[in-house]
Amino acid sequence: MPGVFEPLQLGDIALANRVVMAPMTRSRADGNAVPTDIMIEYYRQRASAGLIVSEGIAPSRHGIGYCRTPGIYTPSQVAGWRLVTDAVHQAGGRIVAQLMHCGRVASHFNKAADAQTVAPSPVRAAGKIYTDVAGMQELDLPRALKLSEIPGVTDEYATAARNSLAAGFDGVELHCTSGYLPMQFMAMNSNLRTDAYGGSAQNRVRFVVETLEALVGAAGAGRVGFRICPGNPFNDVVDPEPSVTYEALLSGVTRLEPAYLHVIRSPSKDFNAFAFAGRHFRGSLIINDGFDGASASQALAEGRGAAVSFARHFIGNPDLVRRLREGLPLAGFDTKTMYTPGPAGYTDYPCAPA
Ligand SMILES: Cc1cc2nc3c(=O)[nH]c(=O)nc-3n(C[C@H](O)[C@H](O)[C@H](O)COP(=O)(O)O)c2cc1C
């Protein structure tokens, strides 16, 4: 089995190694959801990853949930991302855009005045969300998408995929976990619909399958990946039968031949998400959650995935690939600056001494 530092072809994307930087929202965009200069520097510093999956990027103004998160639906956002992708490519890296529509996990305080909070059903998620303007707030009560509006949401994703390629991204990743819009369709407590998008597993995965179809149509299958975590209850979603739901999803999308499936370890010890994904998806897996250098090497040696992604280790170790390769100690990071504006705790983590 190939090791962590060997190259990998994921669809149309050629990776120099199998250490992937997992997506991380860091809340450093400006008030118009445009990438800032420190974001260029942050991603450039981490370009030795075989592939960077960007932080979640909203495909439309309705998709914004959190403050200072970026979008890819205006010309200035596309221009801002072009500076990021150029910097990563000049440093020899590859980067895909993670398309993240927050759906009901949102506050209107964090979005444009003409943006709406939409979801499969008018069910408010439990929990609070931070806003710059009004502190902690209840999550919005979402407006249910009308049946006739759903193709428009899928189109927003397709436009975002075209914009991502125009901005120089090597591809896009559909964010289908953590309780955001795609998962709100797949889960049982957030989707009470009685039309073709609710009820049976086949119906609950329909929005995700159609969105992936639209992304493949816009970007080409070799430049589209997607991310799942079966059974993840984050952001108040409940799915008592993840094996049924995700079998329906994976059997529906395998025929599209996406470049990869990014799968997060299931929170349930009884559910082996990596083995499940391997059984039901014919394609490359990027596996995630809690890996270090040794466990990543072991997982690849056992054939559990084609690549391993790391999130938190990349915060304090911009040169994570070198540190893993040379067995250098890994630095920690300050959780207080994960989502704060400015360079502190973002672009000021040093590389290991030469
Ligand atoms: C600060 C932070 C922000 C995150 N934002 C996202 C995100 O935007 N999209 C996503 O799919 N996962 C997000 N995650 C989850 C990570 O990608 C990853 O699944 C998780 O941290 C487990 O991997 P790790 O053990 O290597 O950190 C985030 C994690 C952290 C720590």
CSV table of C-alpha atoms and ligand atoms in Angstrom, one decimal:
chain,number,residue,atom,x,y,z
A,1,MET,CA,0.0,0.0,0.0
A,2,PRO,CA,1.4,3.5,-0.8
A,3,GLY,CA,2.6,5.5,2.1
A,4,VAL,CA,1.6,9.0,3.4
A,5,PHE,CA,4.3,10.8,1.4
A,6,GLU,CA,3.6,9.2,-2.0
A,7,PRO,CA,1.7,11.0,-4.7
A,8,LEU,CA,-1.9,10.4,-5.4
A,9,GLN,CA,-4.2,11.1,-8.4
A,10,LEU,CA,-7.7,12.1,-7.1
A,11,GLY,CA,-9.9,12.3,-10.2
A,12,ASP,CA,-8.3,15.2,-12.2
A,13,ILE,CA,-6.3,16.5,-9.3
A,14,ALA,CA,-2.7,15.4,-8.8
A,15,LEU,CA,-1.5,15.4,-5.2
A,16,ALA,CA,2.2,15.4,-4.3
A,17,ASN,CA,1.5,13.5,-1.1
A,18,ARG,CA,-1.5,12.0,0.9
A,19,VAL,CA,-1.5,14.5,3.7
A,20,VAL,CA,-4.7,16.5,3.2
A,21,MET,CA,-5.5,19.7,5.1
A,22,ALA,CA,-9.1,19.3,6.3
A,23,PRO,CA,-11.6,22.1,6.0
A,24,MET,CA,-11.6,24.6,8.8
A,25,THR,CA,-13.8,27.7,9.2
A,26,ARG,CA,-11.6,30.4,10.7
A,27,SER,CA,-13.8,33.5,10.3
A,28,ARG,CA,-11.2,35.9,8.8
A,29,ALA,CA,-13.2,37.1,5.7
A,30,ASP,CA,-14.4,40.7,5.5
A,31,GLY,CA,-17.9,42.0,5.9
A,32,ASN,CA,-18.7,41.3,2.2
A,33,ALA,CA,-17.7,37.6,2.6
A,34,VAL,CA,-14.5,38.4,0.6
A,35,PRO,CA,-11.2,36.6,1.4
A,36,THR,CA,-8.7,38.9,3.2
A,37,ASP,CA,-4.9,39.3,2.7
A,38,ILE,CA,-4.2,37.2,5.8
A,39,MET,CA,-6.2,34.3,4.3
A,40,ILE,CA,-3.8,34.4,1.3
A,41,GLU,CA,-0.9,34.1,3.7
A,42,TYR,CA,-2.5,31.4,5.8
A,43,TYR,CA,-3.2,29.1,2.9
A,44,ARG,CA,0.2,29.8,1.2
A,45,GLN,CA,1.9,28.7,4.5
A,46,ARG,CA,0.1,25.4,4.4
A,47,ALA,CA,0.6,24.6,0.7
A,48,SER,CA,2.9,21.7,1.2
A,49,ALA,CA,-0.2,19.6,2.0
A,50,GLY,CA,-1.0,17.2,-0.9
A,51,LEU,CA,-4.4,18.9,-1.0
A,52,ILE,CA,-5.9,21.8,0.9
A,53,VAL,CA,-9.7,21.6,1.4
A,54,SER,CA,-10.7,25.2,2.0
A,55,GLU,CA,-12.8,26.4,4.9
A,56,GLY,CA,-16.5,26.2,4.3
A,57,ILE,CA,-17.5,28.7,1.6
A,58,ALA,CA,-21.1,29.8,1.1
A,59,PRO,CA,-22.5,29.2,-2.4
A,60,SER,CA,-25.0,32.0,-2.0
A,61,ARG,CA,-25.8,34.8,0.4
A,62,HIS,CA,-28.6,32.6,1.9
A,63,GLY,CA,-26.0,30.0,2.7
A,64,ILE,CA,-24.0,32.2,5.1
A,65,GLY,CA,-24.5,31.2,8.8
A,66,TYR,CA,-21.5,32.4,10.8
A,67,CYS,CA,-19.9,35.8,11.0
A,68,ARG,CA,-16.9,36.7,8.8
A,69,THR,CA,-17.2,33.5,6.7
A,70,PRO,CA,-16.4,33.7,3.0
A,71,GLY,CA,-18.6,33.3,-0.1
A,72,ILE,CA,-18.1,32.6,-3.8
A,73,TYR,CA,-21.1,34.3,-5.3
A,74,THR,CA,-19.9,37.8,-6.1
A,75,PRO,CA,-17.1,39.0,-8.5
A,76,SER,CA,-15.1,40.4,-5.7
A,77,GLN,CA,-15.2,37.1,-3.8
A,78,VAL,CA,-14.0,35.3,-6.9
A,79,ALA,CA,-11.2,37.8,-7.3
A,80,GLY,CA,-10.3,37.4,-3.7
A,81,TRP,CA,-10.1,33.6,-3.9
A,82,ARG,CA,-8.0,33.9,-7.1
A,83,LEU,CA,-5.3,35.5,-5.0
A,84,VAL,CA,-5.5,32.6,-2.5
A,85,THR,CA,-5.4,29.8,-5.2
A,86,ASP,CA,-2.5,31.6,-7.1
A,87,ALA,CA,-0.5,31.7,-3.8
A,88,VAL,CA,-1.1,28.0,-3.1
A,89,HIS,CA,-0.3,27.0,-6.7
A,90,GLN,CA,2.9,29.1,-6.8
A,91,ALA,CA,4.0,27.2,-3.6
A,92,GLY,CA,3.3,23.9,-5.4
A,93,GLY,CA,0.0,23.0,-3.7
A,94,ARG,CA,-3.5,22.1,-4.7
A,95,ILE,CA,-6.7,23.5,-3.2
A,96,VAL,CA,-10.4,22.7,-3.5
A,97,ALA,CA,-13.3,24.9,-2.4
A,98,GLN,CA,-15.5,23.4,0.3
A,99,LEU,CA,-19.1,24.5,-0.6
A,100,MET,CA,-21.0,25.0,2.7
A,101,HIS,CA,-24.6,26.1,2.8
A,102,CYS,CA,-25.5,26.5,6.5
A,103,GLY,CA,-29.3,26.3,6.0
A,104,ARG,CA,-30.9,26.6,9.5
A,105,VAL,CA,-27.6,26.9,11.3
A,106,ALA,CA,-27.5,30.6,10.9
A,107,SER,CA,-28.3,34.0,12.4
A,108,HIS,CA,-29.7,36.8,10.3
A,109,PHE,CA,-27.3,39.0,12.2
A,110,ASN,CA,-24.5,37.3,10.3
A,111,LYS,CA,-26.0,37.7,6.8
A,112,ALA,CA,-26.9,40.4,4.3
A,113,ALA,CA,-30.2,42.1,4.9
A,114,ASP,CA,-31.8,40.5,1.8
A,115,ALA,CA,-30.6,37.0,2.7
A,116,GLN,CA,-32.9,34.4,4.1
A,117,THR,CA,-32.4,31.4,6.4
A,118,VAL,CA,-33.9,28.4,4.6
A,119,ALA,CA,-34.1,24.7,5.4
A,120,PRO,CA,-36.1,21.7,4.4
A,121,SER,CA,-38.7,22.4,7.2
A,122,PRO,CA,-39.5,25.2,9.5
A,123,VAL,CA,-37.8,23.6,12.5
A,124,ARG,CA,-35.4,25.7,14.6
A,125,ALA,CA,-32.1,23.9,15.6
A,126,ALA,CA,-31.3,23.9,19.3
A,127,GLY,CA,-28.3,26.0,20.3
A,128,LYS,CA,-26.9,29.5,20.0
A,129,ILE,CA,-24.6,31.1,17.5
A,130,TYR,CA,-22.1,33.9,17.9
A,131,THR,CA,-22.7,37.2,16.1
A,132,ASP,CA,-20.4,40.2,16.0
A,133,VAL,CA,-23.2,42.6,16.2
A,134,ALA,CA,-25.4,41.1,18.9
A,135,GLY,CA,-23.3,38.6,20.8
A,136,MET,CA,-24.8,35.1,21.3
A,137,GLN,CA,-28.2,34.6,19.6
A,138,GLU,CA,-30.8,31.8,19.1
A,139,LEU,CA,-30.4,30.1,15.8
A,140,ASP,CA,-32.9,31.5,13.3
A,141,LEU,CA,-36.3,29.8,12.7
A,142,PRO,CA,-35.8,28.8,9.1
A,143,ARG,CA,-38.3,29.2,6.3
A,144,ALA,CA,-39.1,25.9,4.6
A,145,LEU,CA,-38.0,25.8,0.9
A,146,LYS,CA,-40.9,25.4,-1.4
A,147,LEU,CA,-40.7,22.4,-3.7
A,148,SER,CA,-40.4,24.8,-6.7
A,149,GLU,CA,-37.4,26.6,-5.0
A,150,ILE,CA,-35.2,23.5,-4.5
A,151,PRO,CA,-33.8,23.4,-8.1
A,152,GLY,CA,-32.8,27.0,-7.6
A,153,VAL,CA,-30.7,26.1,-4.5
A,154,THR,CA,-29.0,23.3,-6.5
A,155,ASP,CA,-28.3,25.9,-9.2
A,156,GLU,CA,-26.7,28.2,-6.7
A,157,TYR,CA,-24.3,25.3,-5.9
A,158,ALA,CA,-23.6,24.7,-9.6
A,159,THR,CA,-22.9,28.4,-10.1
A,160,ALA,CA,-20.6,28.4,-7.1
A,161,ALA,CA,-18.7,25.4,-8.6
A,162,ARG,CA,-18.2,27.4,-11.9
A,163,ASN,CA,-17.1,30.4,-9.9
A,164,SER,CA,-14.7,28.2,-7.9
A,165,LEU,CA,-13.0,27.0,-11.1
A,166,ALA,CA,-12.9,30.6,-12.4
A,167,ALA,CA,-11.2,31.5,-9.1
A,168,GLY,CA,-8.5,28.9,-9.8
A,169,PHE,CA,-9.6,26.2,-7.4
A,170,ASP,CA,-8.7,22.7,-8.5
A,171,GLY,CA,-12.1,21.4,-7.6
A,172,VAL,CA,-15.0,21.6,-5.1
A,173,GLU,CA,-16.1,19.6,-2.1
A,174,LEU,CA,-19.7,19.4,-1.1
A,175,HIS,CA,-20.1,19.7,2.6
A,176,CYS,CA,-22.7,17.1,3.6
A,177,THR,CA,-22.1,16.9,7.3
A,178,SER,CA,-22.1,18.8,10.6
A,179,GLY,CA,-25.8,19.6,10.5
A,180,TYR,CA,-25.7,22.0,7.5
A,181,LEU,CA,-28.2,22.1,4.6
A,182,PRO,CA,-27.5,18.8,2.9
A,183,MET,CA,-27.5,17.0,6.3
A,184,GLN,CA,-30.7,18.9,7.3
A,185,PHE,CA,-32.3,17.1,4.3
A,186,MET,CA,-30.9,13.7,5.2
A,187,ALA,CA,-31.7,13.8,9.0
A,188,MET,CA,-35.1,12.9,10.3
A,189,ASN,CA,-35.7,15.7,12.9
A,190,SER,CA,-34.9,18.6,10.5
A,191,ASN,CA,-36.7,17.2,7.5
A,192,LEU,CA,-40.5,16.8,8.0
A,193,ARG,CA,-41.3,17.1,4.3
A,194,THR,CA,-44.0,15.0,2.8
A,195,ASP,CA,-43.0,15.6,-0.9
A,196,ALA,CA,-40.3,13.9,-2.9
A,197,TYR,CA,-37.6,15.3,-0.6
A,198,GLY,CA,-38.8,13.9,2.7
A,199,GLY,CA,-39.8,10.6,4.3
A,200,SER,CA,-37.9,7.6,2.9
A,201,ALA,CA,-34.1,7.5,2.9
A,202,GLN,CA,-34.4,7.6,-0.9
A,203,ASN,CA,-36.3,10.9,-0.7
A,204,ARG,CA,-34.1,12.4,2.1
A,205,VAL,CA,-30.9,11.9,0.1
A,206,ARG,CA,-32.5,13.3,-3.1
A,207,PHE,CA,-31.4,16.9,-2.6
A,208,VAL,CA,-27.7,15.8,-2.0
A,209,VAL,CA,-27.7,13.4,-5.0
A,210,GLU,CA,-29.2,16.2,-7.2
A,211,THR,CA,-26.7,18.7,-5.9
A,212,LEU,CA,-23.8,16.4,-6.6
A,213,GLU,CA,-25.2,15.8,-10.1
A,214,ALA,CA,-25.3,19.6,-10.6
A,215,LEU,CA,-21.7,20.0,-9.3
A,216,VAL,CA,-20.5,17.2,-11.6
A,217,GLY,CA,-22.3,18.9,-14.5
A,218,ALA,CA,-20.6,22.3,-13.7
A,219,ALA,CA,-17.1,21.2,-12.8
A,220,GLY,CA,-16.7,17.6,-14.2
A,221,ALA,CA,-16.7,14.5,-12.0
A,222,GLY,CA,-12.9,14.5,-11.7
A,223,ARG,CA,-13.0,17.8,-9.8
A,224,VAL,CA,-15.9,17.1,-7.4
A,225,GLY,CA,-15.6,15.5,-3.9
A,226,PHE,CA,-18.0,15.3,-1.0
A,227,ARG,CA,-17.8,15.0,2.8
A,228,ILE,CA,-19.9,12.9,5.1
A,229,CYS,CA,-20.0,11.8,8.7
A,230,PRO,CA,-22.7,9.2,9.2
A,231,GLY,CA,-24.5,9.6,12.5
A,232,ASN,CA,-23.0,12.9,13.4
A,233,PRO,CA,-25.4,14.7,15.7
A,234,PHE,CA,-23.6,18.1,15.5
A,235,ASN,CA,-25.9,21.1,15.2
A,236,ASP,CA,-29.0,19.2,16.4
A,237,VAL,CA,-29.5,16.6,13.7
A,238,VAL,CA,-30.9,13.2,14.4
A,239,ASP,CA,-30.6,10.1,12.2
A,240,PRO,CA,-31.3,6.9,14.0
A,241,GLU,CA,-30.5,4.8,11.0
A,242,PRO,CA,-27.3,6.2,9.4
A,243,SER,CA,-26.5,2.9,7.6
A,244,VAL,CA,-29.9,3.1,5.7
A,245,THR,CA,-29.5,6.8,4.9
A,246,TYR,CA,-25.9,6.6,3.8
A,247,GLU,CA,-26.3,3.4,1.8
A,248,ALA,CA,-29.1,5.3,-0.2
A,249,LEU,CA,-26.8,8.3,-0.6
A,250,LEU,CA,-23.7,6.3,-1.7
A,251,SER,CA,-25.5,4.0,-4.0
A,252,GLY,CA,-27.1,7.1,-5.6
A,253,VAL,CA,-23.8,8.9,-6.2
A,254,THR,CA,-21.3,6.2,-6.9
A,255,ARG,CA,-22.5,6.2,-10.6
A,256,LEU,CA,-21.4,9.9,-10.8
A,257,GLU,CA,-17.8,8.8,-10.2
A,258,PRO,CA,-16.8,11.8,-8.1
A,259,ALA,CA,-13.0,12.4,-7.5
A,260,TYR,CA,-13.2,11.4,-3.9
A,261,LEU,CA,-15.3,10.8,-0.8
A,262,HIS,CA,-14.0,12.5,2.4
A,263,VAL,CA,-15.3,10.5,5.3
A,264,ILE,CA,-15.1,11.4,9.0
A,265,ARG,CA,-15.0,8.7,11.7
A,266,SER,CA,-18.5,8.2,13.0
A,267,PRO,CA,-19.1,9.3,16.6
A,268,SER,CA,-20.8,5.9,17.2
A,269,LYS,CA,-18.2,3.2,18.2
A,270,ASP,CA,-20.5,0.6,16.6
A,271,PHE,CA,-20.4,2.2,13.2
A,272,ASN,CA,-17.2,1.9,11.2
A,273,ALA,CA,-17.7,4.8,8.7
A,274,PHE,CA,-14.4,4.1,6.8
A,275,ALA,CA,-15.3,0.4,6.2
A,276,PHE,CA,-18.9,1.4,5.4
A,277,ALA,CA,-17.7,4.0,2.9
A,278,GLY,CA,-15.3,1.5,1.3
A,279,ARG,CA,-18.1,-1.0,0.8
A,280,HIS,CA,-20.6,1.4,-0.7
A,281,PHE,CA,-18.5,3.9,-2.6
A,282,ARG,CA,-16.4,2.8,-5.6
A,283,GLY,CA,-13.7,5.6,-5.5
A,284,SER,CA,-11.0,7.1,-3.5
A,285,LEU,CA,-11.5,7.8,0.2
A,286,ILE,CA,-9.9,10.6,2.3
A,287,ILE,CA,-10.3,9.6,5.9
A,288,ASN,CA,-10.4,12.0,8.8
A,289,ASP,CA,-10.6,12.6,12.5
A,290,GLY,CA,-8.0,12.3,15.2
A,291,PHE,CA,-5.1,11.0,13.1
A,292,ASP,CA,-1.4,11.6,13.9
A,293,GLY,CA,1.5,10.6,11.7
A,294,ALA,CA,1.7,7.0,13.0
A,295,SER,CA,-2.0,6.3,12.9
A,296,ALA,CA,-2.3,7.8,9.4
A,297,SER,CA,0.6,5.6,8.1
A,298,GLN,CA,-1.1,2.6,9.6
A,299,ALA,CA,-4.5,3.4,8.2
A,300,LEU,CA,-3.0,3.8,4.7
A,301,ALA,CA,-1.0,0.6,5.1
A,302,GLU,CA,-4.2,-1.2,6.0
A,303,GLY,CA,-5.9,0.2,2.9
A,304,ARG,CA,-8.5,2.1,4.9
A,305,GLY,CA,-8.2,5.1,2.6
A,306,ALA,CA,-6.2,6.7,-0.2
A,307,ALA,CA,-5.3,9.8,1.9
A,308,VAL,CA,-5.7,11.1,5.4
A,309,SER,CA,-6.8,14.6,6.3
A,310,PHE,CA,-5.7,16.6,9.3
A,311,ALA,CA,-7.5,19.7,10.7
A,312,ARG,CA,-6.3,20.8,14.1
A,313,HIS,CA,-2.7,19.8,13.6
A,314,PHE,CA,-2.5,22.2,10.6
A,315,ILE,CA,-3.5,25.1,12.8
A,316,GLY,CA,-0.3,25.3,14.8
A,317,ASN,CA,1.9,23.4,12.2
A,318,PRO,CA,1.9,25.2,8.8
A,319,ASP,CA,4.7,22.8,7.9
A,320,LEU,CA,2.9,19.7,9.1
A,321,VAL,CA,4.0,17.6,6.1
A,322,ARG,CA,7.7,18.2,6.9
A,323,ARG,CA,7.2,17.6,10.6
A,324,LEU,CA,5.5,14.3,9.9
A,325,ARG,CA,8.2,13.3,7.3
A,326,GLU,CA,11.1,14.1,9.6
A,327,GLY,CA,9.4,13.0,12.9
A,328,LEU,CA,9.6,16.5,14.3
A,329,PRO,CA,7.5,17.4,17.4
A,330,LEU,CA,4.0,18.9,16.6
A,331,ALA,CA,3.1,22.2,18.1
A,332,GLY,CA,-0.2,22.9,19.8
A,333,PHE,CA,-2.5,25.8,19.2
A,334,ASP,CA,-4.6,28.4,21.0
A,335,THR,CA,-8.3,27.5,20.9
A,336,LYS,CA,-9.2,31.1,21.9
A,337,THR,CA,-8.1,32.5,18.5
A,338,MET,CA,-9.7,29.8,16.3
A,339,TYR,CA,-12.5,32.2,15.1
A,340,THR,CA,-11.2,35.7,16.1
A,341,PRO,CA,-10.4,38.3,13.4
A,342,GLY,CA,-6.8,39.2,12.6
A,343,PRO,CA,-3.5,37.4,12.3
A,344,ALA,CA,-3.0,36.3,15.9
A,345,GLY,CA,-3.3,32.5,16.2
A,346,TYR,CA,-3.8,32.3,12.4
A,347,THR,CA,-0.7,33.3,10.4
A,348,ASP,CA,1.8,33.6,13.2
A,349,TYR,CA,2.5,29.9,14.0
A,350,PRO,CA,6.1,29.3,13.0
A,351,CYS,CA,7.6,26.5,10.9
A,352,ALA,CA,9.9,24.1,12.7
A,353,PRO,CA,13.6,25.4,12.7
A,354,ALA,CA,15.5,24.2,9.7
B,1,LIG,C1,-11.6,25.4,13.9
B,1,LIG,C2,-12.3,24.3,13.1
B,1,LIG,C3,-13.1,24.6,12.1
B,1,LIG,C4,-13.7,23.6,11.3
B,1,LIG,N1,-14.5,24.0,10.2
B,1,LIG,C5,-14.9,23.0,9.4
B,1,LIG,C6,-15.5,23.4,8.1
B,1,LIG,O1,-15.7,24.5,7.7
B,1,LIG,N2,-16.0,22.3,7.3
B,1,LIG,C7,-15.9,21.0,7.7
B,1,LIG,O2,-16.3,20.1,6.9
B,1,LIG,N3,-15.3,20.7,8.9
B,1,LIG,C8,-14.8,21.6,9.7
B,1,LIG,N4,-14.1,21.3,10.8
B,1,LIG,C9,-13.9,19.8,11.1
B,1,LIG,C10,-12.5,19.4,10.7
B,1,LIG,O3,-12.4,19.4,9.3
B,1,LIG,C11,-12.2,17.9,11.1
B,1,LIG,O4,-13.2,17.0,10.6
B,1,LIG,C12,-12.1,17.7,12.6
B,1,LIG,O5,-11.4,18.8,13.2
B,1,LIG,C13,-11.4,16.4,13.0
B,1,LIG,O6,-10.2,16.3,12.4
B,1,LIG,P1,-8.8,16.5,13.2
B,1,LIG,O7,-8.8,15.5,14.3
B,1,LIG,O8,-7.7,16.3,12.3
B,1,LIG,O9,-8.8,17.9,13.8
B,1,LIG,C14,-13.5,22.3,11.6
B,1,LIG,C15,-12.7,21.9,12.7
B,1,LIG,C16,-12.0,22.9,13.4
B,1,LIG,C17,-11.1,22.5,14.6
